CSV table of C-alpha atoms (C1' of nucleotides) in Angstrom, one decimal:
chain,number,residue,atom,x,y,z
A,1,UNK,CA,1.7,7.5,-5.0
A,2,UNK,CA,-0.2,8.2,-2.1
A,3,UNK,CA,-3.4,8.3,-3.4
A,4,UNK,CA,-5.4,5.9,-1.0
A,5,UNK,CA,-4.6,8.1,2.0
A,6,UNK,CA,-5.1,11.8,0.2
A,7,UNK,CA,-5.5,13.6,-2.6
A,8,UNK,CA,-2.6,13.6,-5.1
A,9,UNK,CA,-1.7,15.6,-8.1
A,10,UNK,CA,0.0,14.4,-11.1
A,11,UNK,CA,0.0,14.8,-14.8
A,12,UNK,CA,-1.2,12.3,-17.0
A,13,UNK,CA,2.7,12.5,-18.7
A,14,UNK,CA,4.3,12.2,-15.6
A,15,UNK,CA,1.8,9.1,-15.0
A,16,UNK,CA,2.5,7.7,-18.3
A,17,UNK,CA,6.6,7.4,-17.7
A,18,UNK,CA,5.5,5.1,-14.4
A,19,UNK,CA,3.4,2.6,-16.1
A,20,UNK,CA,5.6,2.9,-19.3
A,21,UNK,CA,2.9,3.7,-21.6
A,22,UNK,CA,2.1,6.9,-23.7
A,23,UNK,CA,0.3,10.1,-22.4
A,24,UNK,CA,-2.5,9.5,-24.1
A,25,UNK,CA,-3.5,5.8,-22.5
A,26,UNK,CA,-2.4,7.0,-19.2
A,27,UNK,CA,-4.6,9.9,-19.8
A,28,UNK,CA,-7.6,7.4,-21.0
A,29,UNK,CA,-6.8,4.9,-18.8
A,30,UNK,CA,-7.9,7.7,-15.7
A,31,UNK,CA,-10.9,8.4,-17.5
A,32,UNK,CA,-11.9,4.7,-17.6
A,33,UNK,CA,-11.4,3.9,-14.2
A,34,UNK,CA,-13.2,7.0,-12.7
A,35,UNK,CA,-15.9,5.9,-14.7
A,36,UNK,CA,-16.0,2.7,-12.7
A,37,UNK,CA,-16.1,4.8,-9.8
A,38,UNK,CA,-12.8,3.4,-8.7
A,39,UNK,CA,-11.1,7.2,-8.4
A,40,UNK,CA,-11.9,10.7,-8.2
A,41,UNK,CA,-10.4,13.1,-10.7
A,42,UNK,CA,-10.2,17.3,-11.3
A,43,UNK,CA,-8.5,18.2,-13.5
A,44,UNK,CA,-6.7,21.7,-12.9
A,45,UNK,CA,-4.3,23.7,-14.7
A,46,UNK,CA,-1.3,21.7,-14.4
A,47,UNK,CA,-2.6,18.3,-14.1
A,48,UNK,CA,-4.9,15.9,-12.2
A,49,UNK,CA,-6.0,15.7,-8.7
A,50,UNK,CA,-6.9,12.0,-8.3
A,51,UNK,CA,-7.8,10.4,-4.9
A,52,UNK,CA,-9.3,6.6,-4.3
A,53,UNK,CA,-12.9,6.0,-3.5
A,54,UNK,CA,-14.4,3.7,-1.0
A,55,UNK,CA,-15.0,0.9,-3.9
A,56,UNK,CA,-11.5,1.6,-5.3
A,57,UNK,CA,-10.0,1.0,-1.6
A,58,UNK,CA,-12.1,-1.6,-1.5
A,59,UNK,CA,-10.6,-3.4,-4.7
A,60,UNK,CA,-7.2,-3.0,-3.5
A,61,UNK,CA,-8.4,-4.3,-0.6
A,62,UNK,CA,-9.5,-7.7,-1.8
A,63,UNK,CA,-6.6,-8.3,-4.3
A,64,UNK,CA,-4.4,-8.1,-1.2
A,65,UNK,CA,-6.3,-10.1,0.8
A,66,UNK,CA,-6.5,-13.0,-2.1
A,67,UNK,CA,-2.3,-12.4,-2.1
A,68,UNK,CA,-2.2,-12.6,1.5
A,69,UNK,CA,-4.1,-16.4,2.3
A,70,UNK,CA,-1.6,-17.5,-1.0
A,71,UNK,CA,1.4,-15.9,0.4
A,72,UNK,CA,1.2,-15.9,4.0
A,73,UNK,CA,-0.7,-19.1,4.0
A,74,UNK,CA,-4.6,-18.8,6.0
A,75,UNK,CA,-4.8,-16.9,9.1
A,76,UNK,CA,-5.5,-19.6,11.9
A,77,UNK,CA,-8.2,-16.9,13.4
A,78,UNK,CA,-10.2,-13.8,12.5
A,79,UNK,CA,-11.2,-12.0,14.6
A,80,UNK,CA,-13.9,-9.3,14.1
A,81,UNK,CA,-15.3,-6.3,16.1
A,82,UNK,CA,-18.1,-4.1,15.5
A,83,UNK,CA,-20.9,-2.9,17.2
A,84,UNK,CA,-24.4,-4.0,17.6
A,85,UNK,CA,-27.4,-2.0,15.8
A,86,UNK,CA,-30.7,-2.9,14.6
A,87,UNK,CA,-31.6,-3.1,11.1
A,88,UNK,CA,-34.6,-3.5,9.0
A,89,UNK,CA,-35.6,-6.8,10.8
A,90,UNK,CA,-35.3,-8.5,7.3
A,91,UNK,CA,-32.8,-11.1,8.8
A,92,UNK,CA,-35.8,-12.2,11.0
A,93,UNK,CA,-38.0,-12.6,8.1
A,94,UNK,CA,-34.8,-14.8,5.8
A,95,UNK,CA,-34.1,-16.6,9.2
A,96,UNK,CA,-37.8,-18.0,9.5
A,97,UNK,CA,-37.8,-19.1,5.9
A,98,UNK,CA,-37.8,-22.7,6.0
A,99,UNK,CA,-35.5,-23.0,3.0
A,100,UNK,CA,-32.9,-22.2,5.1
A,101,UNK,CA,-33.4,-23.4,8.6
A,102,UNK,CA,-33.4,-26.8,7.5
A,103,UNK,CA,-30.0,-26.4,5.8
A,104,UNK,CA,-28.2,-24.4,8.5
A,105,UNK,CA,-29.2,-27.5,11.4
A,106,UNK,CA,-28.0,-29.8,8.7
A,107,UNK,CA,-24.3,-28.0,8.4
A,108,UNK,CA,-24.0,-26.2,11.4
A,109,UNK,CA,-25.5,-28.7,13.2
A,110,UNK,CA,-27.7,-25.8,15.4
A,111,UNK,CA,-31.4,-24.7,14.5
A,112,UNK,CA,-30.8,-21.0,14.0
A,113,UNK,CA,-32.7,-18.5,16.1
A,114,UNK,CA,-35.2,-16.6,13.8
A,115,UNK,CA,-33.2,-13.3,13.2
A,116,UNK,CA,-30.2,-12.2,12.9
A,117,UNK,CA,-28.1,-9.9,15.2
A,118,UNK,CA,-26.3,-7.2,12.7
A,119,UNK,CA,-22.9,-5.6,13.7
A,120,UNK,CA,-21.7,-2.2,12.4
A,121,UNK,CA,-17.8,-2.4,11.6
A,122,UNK,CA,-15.6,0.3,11.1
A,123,UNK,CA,-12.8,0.0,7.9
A,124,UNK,CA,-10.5,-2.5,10.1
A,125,UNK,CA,-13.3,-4.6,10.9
A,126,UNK,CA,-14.6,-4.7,7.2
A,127,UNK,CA,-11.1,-5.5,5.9
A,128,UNK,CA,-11.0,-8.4,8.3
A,129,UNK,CA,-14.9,-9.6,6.9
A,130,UNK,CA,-13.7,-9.4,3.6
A,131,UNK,CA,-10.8,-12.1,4.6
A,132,UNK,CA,-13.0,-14.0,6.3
A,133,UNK,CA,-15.7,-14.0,3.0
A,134,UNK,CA,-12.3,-15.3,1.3
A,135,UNK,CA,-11.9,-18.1,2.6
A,136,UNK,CA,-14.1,-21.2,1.8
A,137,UNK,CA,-17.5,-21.3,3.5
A,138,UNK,CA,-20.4,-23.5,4.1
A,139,UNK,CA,-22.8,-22.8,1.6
A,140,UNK,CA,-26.5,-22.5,2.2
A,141,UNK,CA,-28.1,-22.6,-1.4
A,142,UNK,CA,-31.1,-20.4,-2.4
A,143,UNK,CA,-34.2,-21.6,-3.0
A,144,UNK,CA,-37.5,-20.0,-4.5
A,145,UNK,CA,-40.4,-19.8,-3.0
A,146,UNK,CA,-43.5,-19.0,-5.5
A,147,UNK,CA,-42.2,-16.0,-7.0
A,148,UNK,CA,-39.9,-15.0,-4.5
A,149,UNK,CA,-36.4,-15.7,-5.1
A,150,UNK,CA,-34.1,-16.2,-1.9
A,151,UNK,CA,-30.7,-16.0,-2.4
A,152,UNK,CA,-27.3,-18.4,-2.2
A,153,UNK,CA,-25.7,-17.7,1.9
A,154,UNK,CA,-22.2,-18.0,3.5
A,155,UNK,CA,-21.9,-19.2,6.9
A,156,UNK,CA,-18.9,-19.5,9.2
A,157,UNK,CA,-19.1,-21.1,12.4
A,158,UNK,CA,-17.8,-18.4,15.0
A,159,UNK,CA,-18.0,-17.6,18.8
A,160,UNK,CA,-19.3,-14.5,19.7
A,161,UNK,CA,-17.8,-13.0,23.0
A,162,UNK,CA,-16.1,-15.4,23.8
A,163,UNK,CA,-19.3,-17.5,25.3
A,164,UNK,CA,-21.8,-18.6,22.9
A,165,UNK,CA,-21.7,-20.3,19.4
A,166,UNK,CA,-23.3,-19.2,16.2
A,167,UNK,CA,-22.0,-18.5,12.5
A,168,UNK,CA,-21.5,-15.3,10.7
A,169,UNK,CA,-23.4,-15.4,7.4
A,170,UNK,CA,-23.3,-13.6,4.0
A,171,UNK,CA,-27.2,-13.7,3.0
A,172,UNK,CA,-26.4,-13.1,-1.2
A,173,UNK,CA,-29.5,-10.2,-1.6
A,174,UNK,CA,-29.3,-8.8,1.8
A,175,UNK,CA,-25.1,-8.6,1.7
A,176,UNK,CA,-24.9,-5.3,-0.1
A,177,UNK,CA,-23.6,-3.2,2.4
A,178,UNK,CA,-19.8,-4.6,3.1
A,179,UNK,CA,-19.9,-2.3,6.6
A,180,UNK,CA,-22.5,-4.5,8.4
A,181,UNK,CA,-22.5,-8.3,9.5
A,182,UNK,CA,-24.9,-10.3,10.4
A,183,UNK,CA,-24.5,-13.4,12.8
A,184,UNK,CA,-27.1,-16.2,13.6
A,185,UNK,CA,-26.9,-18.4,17.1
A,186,UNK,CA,-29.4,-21.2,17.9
A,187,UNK,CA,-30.8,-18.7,20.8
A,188,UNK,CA,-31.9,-15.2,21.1
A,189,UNK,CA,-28.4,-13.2,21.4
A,190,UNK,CA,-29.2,-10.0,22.7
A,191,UNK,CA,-31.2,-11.5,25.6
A,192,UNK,CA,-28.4,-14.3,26.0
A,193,UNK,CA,-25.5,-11.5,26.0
A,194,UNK,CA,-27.4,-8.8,27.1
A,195,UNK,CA,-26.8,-6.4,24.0
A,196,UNK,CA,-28.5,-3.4,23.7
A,197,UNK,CA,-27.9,-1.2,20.4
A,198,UNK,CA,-24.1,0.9,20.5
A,199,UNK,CA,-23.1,-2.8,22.2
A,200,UNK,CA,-19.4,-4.0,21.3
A,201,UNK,CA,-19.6,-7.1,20.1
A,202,UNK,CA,-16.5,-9.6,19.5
A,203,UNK,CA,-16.6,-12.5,16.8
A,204,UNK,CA,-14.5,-14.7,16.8
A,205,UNK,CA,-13.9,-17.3,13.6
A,206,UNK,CA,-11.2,-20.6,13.9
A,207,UNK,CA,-10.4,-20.8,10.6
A,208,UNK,CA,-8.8,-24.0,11.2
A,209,UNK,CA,-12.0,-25.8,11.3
A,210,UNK,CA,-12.8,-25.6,7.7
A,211,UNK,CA,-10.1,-25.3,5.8
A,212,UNK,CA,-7.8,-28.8,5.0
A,213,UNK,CA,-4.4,-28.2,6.0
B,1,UNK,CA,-5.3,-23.1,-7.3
B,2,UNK,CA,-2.6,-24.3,-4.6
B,3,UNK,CA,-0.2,-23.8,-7.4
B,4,UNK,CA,1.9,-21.7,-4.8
B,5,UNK,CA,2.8,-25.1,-2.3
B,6,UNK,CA,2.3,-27.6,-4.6
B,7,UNK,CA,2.0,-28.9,-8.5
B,8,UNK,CA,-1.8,-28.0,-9.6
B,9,UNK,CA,-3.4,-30.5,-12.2
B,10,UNK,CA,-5.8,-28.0,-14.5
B,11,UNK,CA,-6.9,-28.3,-18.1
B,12,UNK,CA,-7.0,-25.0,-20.0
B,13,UNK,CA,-10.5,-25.1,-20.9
B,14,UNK,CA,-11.4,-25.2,-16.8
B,15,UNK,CA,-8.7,-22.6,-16.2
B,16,UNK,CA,-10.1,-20.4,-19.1
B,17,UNK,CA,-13.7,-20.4,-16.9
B,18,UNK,CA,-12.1,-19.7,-14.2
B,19,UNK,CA,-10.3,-16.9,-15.8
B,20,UNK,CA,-13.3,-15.8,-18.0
B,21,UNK,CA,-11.2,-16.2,-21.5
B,22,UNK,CA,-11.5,-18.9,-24.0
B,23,UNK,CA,-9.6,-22.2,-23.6
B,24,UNK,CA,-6.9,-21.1,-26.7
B,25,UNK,CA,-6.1,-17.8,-24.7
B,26,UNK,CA,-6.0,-19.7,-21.2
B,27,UNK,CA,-3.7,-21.7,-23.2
B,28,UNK,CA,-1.6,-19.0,-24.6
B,29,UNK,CA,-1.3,-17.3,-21.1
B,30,UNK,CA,0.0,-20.2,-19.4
B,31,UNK,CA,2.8,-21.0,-22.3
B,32,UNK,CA,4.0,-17.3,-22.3
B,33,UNK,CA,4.4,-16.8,-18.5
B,34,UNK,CA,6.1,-20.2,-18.5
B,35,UNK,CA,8.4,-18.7,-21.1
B,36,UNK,CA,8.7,-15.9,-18.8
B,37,UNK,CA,9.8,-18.0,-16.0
B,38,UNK,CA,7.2,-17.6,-13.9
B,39,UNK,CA,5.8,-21.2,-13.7
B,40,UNK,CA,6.9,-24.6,-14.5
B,41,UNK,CA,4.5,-26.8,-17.0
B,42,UNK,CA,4.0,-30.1,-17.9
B,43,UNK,CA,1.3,-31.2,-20.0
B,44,UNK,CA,-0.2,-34.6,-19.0
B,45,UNK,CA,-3.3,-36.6,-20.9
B,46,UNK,CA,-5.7,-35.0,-18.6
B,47,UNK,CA,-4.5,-31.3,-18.2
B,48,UNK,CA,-1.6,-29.6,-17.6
B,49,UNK,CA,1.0,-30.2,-14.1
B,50,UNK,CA,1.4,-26.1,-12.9
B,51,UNK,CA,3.5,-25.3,-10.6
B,52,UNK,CA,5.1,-21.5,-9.5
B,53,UNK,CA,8.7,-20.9,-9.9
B,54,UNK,CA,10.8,-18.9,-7.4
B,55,UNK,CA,11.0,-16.0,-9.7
B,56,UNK,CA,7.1,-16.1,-10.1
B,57,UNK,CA,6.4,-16.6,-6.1
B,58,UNK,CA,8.8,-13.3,-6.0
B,59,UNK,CA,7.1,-11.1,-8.3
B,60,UNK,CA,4.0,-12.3,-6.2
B,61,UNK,CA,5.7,-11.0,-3.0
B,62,UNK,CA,6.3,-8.0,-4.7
B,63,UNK,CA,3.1,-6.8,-5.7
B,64,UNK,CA,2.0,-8.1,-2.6
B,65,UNK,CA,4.3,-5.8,-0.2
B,66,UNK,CA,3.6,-3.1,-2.4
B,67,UNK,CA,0.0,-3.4,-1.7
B,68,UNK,CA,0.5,-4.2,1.8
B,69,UNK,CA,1.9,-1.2,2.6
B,70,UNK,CA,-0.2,1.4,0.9
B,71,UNK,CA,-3.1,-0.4,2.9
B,72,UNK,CA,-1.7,-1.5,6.6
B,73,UNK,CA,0.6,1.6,5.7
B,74,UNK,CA,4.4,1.1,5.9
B,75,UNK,CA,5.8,-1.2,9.5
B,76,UNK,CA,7.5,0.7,11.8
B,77,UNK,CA,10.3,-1.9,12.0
B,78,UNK,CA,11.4,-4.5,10.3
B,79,UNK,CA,13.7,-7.5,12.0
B,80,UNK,CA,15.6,-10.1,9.4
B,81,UNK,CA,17.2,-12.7,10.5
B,82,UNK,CA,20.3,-14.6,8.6
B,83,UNK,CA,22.8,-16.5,9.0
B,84,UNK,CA,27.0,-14.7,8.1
B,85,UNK,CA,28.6,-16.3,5.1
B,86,UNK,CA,31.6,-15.5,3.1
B,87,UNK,CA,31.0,-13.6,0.0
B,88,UNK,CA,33.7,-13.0,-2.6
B,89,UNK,CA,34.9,-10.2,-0.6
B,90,UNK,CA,33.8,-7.8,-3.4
B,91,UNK,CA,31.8,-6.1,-0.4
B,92,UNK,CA,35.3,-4.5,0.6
B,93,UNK,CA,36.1,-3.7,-2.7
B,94,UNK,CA,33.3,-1.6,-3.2
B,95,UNK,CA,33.1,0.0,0.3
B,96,UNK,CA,36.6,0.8,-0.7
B,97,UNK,CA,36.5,2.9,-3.2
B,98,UNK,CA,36.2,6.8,-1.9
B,99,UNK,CA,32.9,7.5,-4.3
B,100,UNK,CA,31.2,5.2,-1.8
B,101,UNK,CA,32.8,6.0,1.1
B,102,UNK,CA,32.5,9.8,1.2
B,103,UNK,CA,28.7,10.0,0.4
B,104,UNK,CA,28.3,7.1,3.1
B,105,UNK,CA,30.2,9.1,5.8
B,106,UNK,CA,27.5,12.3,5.0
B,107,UNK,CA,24.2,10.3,4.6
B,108,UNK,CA,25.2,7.9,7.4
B,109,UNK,CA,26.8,10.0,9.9
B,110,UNK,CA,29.6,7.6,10.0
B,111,UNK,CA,32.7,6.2,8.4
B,112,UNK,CA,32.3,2.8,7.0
B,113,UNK,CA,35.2,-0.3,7.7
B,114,UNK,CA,36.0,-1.4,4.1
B,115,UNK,CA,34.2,-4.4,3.7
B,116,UNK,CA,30.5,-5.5,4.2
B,117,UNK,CA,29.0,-8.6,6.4
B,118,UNK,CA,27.0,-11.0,4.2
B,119,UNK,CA,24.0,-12.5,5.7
B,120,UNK,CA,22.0,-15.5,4.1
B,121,UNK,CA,18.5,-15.5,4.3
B,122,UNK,CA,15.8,-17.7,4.3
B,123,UNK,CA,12.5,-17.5,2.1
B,124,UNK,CA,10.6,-15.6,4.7
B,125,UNK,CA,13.9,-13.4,5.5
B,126,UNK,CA,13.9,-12.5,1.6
B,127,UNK,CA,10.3,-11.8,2.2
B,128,UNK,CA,11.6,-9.4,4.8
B,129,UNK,CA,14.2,-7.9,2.8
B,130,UNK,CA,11.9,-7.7,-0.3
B,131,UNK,CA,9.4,-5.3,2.3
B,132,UNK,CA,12.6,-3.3,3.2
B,133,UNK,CA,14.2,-2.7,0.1
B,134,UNK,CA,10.4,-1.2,-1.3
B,135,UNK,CA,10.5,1.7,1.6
B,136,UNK,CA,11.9,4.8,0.9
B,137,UNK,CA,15.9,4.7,1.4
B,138,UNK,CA,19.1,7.0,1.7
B,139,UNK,CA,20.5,7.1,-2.1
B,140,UNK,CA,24.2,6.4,-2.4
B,141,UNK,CA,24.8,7.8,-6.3
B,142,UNK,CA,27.0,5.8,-8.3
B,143,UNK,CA,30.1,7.0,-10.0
B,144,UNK,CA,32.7,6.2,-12.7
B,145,UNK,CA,36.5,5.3,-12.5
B,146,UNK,CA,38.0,5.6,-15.6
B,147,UNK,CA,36.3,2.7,-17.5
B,148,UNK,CA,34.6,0.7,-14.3
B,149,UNK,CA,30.8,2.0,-13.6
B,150,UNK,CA,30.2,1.8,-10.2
B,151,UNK,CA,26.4,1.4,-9.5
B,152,UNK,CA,23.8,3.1,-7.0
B,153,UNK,CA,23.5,2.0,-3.9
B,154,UNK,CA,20.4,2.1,-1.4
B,155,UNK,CA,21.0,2.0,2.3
B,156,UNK,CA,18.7,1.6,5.5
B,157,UNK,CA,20.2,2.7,9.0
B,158,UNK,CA,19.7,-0.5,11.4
B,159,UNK,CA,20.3,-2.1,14.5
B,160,UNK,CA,23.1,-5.5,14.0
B,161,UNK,CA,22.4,-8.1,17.1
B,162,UNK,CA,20.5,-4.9,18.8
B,163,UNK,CA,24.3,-3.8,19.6
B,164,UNK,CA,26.3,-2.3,16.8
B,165,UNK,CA,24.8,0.6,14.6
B,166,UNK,CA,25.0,0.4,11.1
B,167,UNK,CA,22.8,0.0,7.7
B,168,UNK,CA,21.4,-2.6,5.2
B,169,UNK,CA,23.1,-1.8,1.3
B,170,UNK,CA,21.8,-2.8,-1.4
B,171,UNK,CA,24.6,-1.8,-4.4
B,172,UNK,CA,22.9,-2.1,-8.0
B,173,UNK,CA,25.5,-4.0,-9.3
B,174,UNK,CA,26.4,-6.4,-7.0
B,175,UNK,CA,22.7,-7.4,-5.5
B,176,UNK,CA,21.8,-10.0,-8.1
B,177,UNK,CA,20.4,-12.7,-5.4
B,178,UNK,CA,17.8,-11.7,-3.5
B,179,UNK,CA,18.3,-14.7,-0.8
B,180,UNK,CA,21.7,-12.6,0.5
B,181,UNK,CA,21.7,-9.1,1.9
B,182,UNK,CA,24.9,-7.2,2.9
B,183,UNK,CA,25.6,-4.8,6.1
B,184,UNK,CA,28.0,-2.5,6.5
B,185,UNK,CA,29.1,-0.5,10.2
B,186,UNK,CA,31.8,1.7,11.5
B,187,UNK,CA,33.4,-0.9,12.7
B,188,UNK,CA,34.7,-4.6,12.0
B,189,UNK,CA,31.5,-6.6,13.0
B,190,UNK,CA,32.8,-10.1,12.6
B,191,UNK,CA,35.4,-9.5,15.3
B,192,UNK,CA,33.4,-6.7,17.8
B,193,UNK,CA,30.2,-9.6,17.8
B,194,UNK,CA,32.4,-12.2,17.7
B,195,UNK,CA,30.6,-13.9,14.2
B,196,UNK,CA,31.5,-16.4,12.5
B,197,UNK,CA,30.5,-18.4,9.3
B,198,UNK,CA,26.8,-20.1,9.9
B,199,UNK,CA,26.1,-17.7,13.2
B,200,UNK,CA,22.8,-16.1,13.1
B,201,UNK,CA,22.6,-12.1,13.1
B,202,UNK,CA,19.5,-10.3,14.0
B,203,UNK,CA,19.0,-7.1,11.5
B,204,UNK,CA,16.4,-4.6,13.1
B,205,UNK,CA,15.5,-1.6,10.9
B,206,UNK,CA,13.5,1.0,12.6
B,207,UNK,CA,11.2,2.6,9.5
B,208,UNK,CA,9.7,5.6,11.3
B,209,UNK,CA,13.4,7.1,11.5
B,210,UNK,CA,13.0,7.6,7.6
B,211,UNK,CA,9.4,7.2,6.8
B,212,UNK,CA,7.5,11.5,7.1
B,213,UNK,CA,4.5,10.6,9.2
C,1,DA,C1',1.6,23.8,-19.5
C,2,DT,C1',-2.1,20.7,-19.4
C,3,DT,C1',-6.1,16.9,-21.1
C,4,DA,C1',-8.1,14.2,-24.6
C,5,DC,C1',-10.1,13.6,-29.5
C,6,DT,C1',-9.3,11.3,-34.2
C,7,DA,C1',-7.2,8.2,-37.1
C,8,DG,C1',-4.2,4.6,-38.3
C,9,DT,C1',-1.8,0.7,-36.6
C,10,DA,C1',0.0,-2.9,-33.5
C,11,DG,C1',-1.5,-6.3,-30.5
C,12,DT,C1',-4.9,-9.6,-28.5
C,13,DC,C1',-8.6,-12.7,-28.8
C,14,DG,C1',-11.3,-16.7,-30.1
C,15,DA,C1',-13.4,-19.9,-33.8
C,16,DG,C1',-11.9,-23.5,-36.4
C,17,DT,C1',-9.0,-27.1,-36.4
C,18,DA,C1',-4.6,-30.1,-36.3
C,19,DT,C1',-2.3,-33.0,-33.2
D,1,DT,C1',-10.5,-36.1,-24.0
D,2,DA,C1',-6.2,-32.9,-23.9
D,3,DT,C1',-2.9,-28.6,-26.0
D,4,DA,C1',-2.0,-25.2,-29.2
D,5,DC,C1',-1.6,-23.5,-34.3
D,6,DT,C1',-3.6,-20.3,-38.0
D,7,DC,C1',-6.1,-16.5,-39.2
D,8,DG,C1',-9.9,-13.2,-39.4
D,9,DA,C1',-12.2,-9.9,-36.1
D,10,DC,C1',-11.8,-6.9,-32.8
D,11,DT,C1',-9.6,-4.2,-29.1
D,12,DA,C1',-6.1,-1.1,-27.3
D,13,DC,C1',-2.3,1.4,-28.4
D,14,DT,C1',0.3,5.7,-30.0
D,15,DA,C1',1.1,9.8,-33.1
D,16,DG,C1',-0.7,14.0,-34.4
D,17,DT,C1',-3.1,17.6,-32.8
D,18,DA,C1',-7.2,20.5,-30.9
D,19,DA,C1',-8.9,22.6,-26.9
DNA sequence: ATTACTAGTAGTCGAGTAT
DNA sequence: TATACTCGACTACTAGTAA
């Protein structure tokens, strides 16, 4: 009803004729999914004044995208812009684990630079991460490490502007925010593309290269 | 599972994993959409054969488009393509009939020739028309004449062979099969484009003309 | 008008088991 | 191994109604 873009009011009978069910379930039903944080809700005088949060987009979001690769078949390329900031340094410390390294130069056949370069995307850019993080990856598996526990990764080969090879990857602890990626390269990035923070950045991912057609 | 393309081999204890459900529910499911006539079954030694049905790969399509456009946010054209078959001639019958005509003449701005073009379209041209018929559209009410109900009808202003203005119908009663659409225009179109049975028409729909930005 | 609680019931699920 | 039936347990629904 036009609740992903604004605000919309509407009562929890009118609500209930829609989705053929009684007032009282559509009425419960609201509740329920604003306490999954999936909506907003006031309620005023004569009715409710619902609107979608981020999360909520952001399950629509991948149920399309999951509809999409079965309908429309896999995009041949994704393509992915963002822009290039600096985060905790964290990626430096996951890259250097040995754990790791030893598994990325087995599958992506490159020994990763220690660090990561992380890209801010706006809400374009994270639908098109989401589709990527769809489709099947190479898995790097987690590993512990005395008491430390490092986490399963995601990696898809990509090229990043257009001149040097590397592989966007999905570290499993580290991946909680969906409006930053993080890409690996088997050199130092920002000196090889000379990237400074605020730095548009373009990855680009051939999906045809790991997916059987 | 792949189930879309081809036939997918899956046991319903795997599926029920998959789905996070028991093995008898997985089981259950997959018998009562089959007696819905979504899927087609078989139940082998080591499984059961799934495969989707054309009704089920339509109701996919149609929660699909409906997501697609409250996230992309609705096209600002849409082009089917067909080729011009002979219908029953019921078309004529029904653009006949004054109830039609006279609220046609007002929405459309013009005064339809008493018979529709039928176009036959493909499965990604039903796709098309599927996307179409789920925008918003100019309601032609339905009427009664004496005993005979004559259903509503929705209708989209378009552009026939990017030459002869006219509109997409959709009449309640006579759109059972989604794989043909019908077109009607102010004038004759077979003879003013010169079409015959098995030519290909180009159907462009411009969506901002009825779409409130 | 609304939303939403309580209570009774209809519907769904899964363990056990037959095939 | 499979699928799928029976039946008790549980969940989710709606009617009535309060706020």
């Amino acid at each position: 009803l036009g609740a992903v873009q604004k605000t919309v009011n509407i009562s929890t009978g009118k609500l209930a004729t829609r989705i053929c069910c009684s007032q009282q379930t559509a009425s419960r039903h609201l509740k329920e999914i604003e306490e999954l944080g999936l909506i907003r809700r006031t309620i005023t005088l004569d009715g409710t004044e619902v609107s979608i949060t981020d999360r909520g987009f952001e399950e629509l979001v991948k149920i399309y995208l999951n509809l999409k690769t079965t309908i429309e078949g896999p995009p041949s390329e994704i393509v992915i812009e963002g822009s290039v900031f600096s985060g905790f340094n964290d990626g430096a410390y996951y890259m250097s684990r040995n754990g790791y390294q030893s598994q990325i130069e087995e599958s992506l056949s490159f020994s990763p630079y220690p660090g990561t370069l992380n890209i801010k995307l706006n809400r374009k850019n994270i639908k098109a991460a989401k589709e990527l993080e769809m489709l099947p990856s190479i898995l790097i598996k987690g590993f512990k490490k005395g008491k430390r526990h490092f986490g399963d990764a995601k990696c898809y080969p990509a090229t990043i502007n257009d001149d040097t090879e590397g592989a966007v990857i999905f570290i499993e602890r580290t991946h909680y925010d969906d409006s930053a990626l993080q890409v690996i390269a088997p050199i130092y990035l920002r000196s090889r593309l000379d990237l400074r923070d605020g730095d548009k950045v373009t990855i680009r991912v051939s999906t045809s290269r790991f997916i059987p057609t």
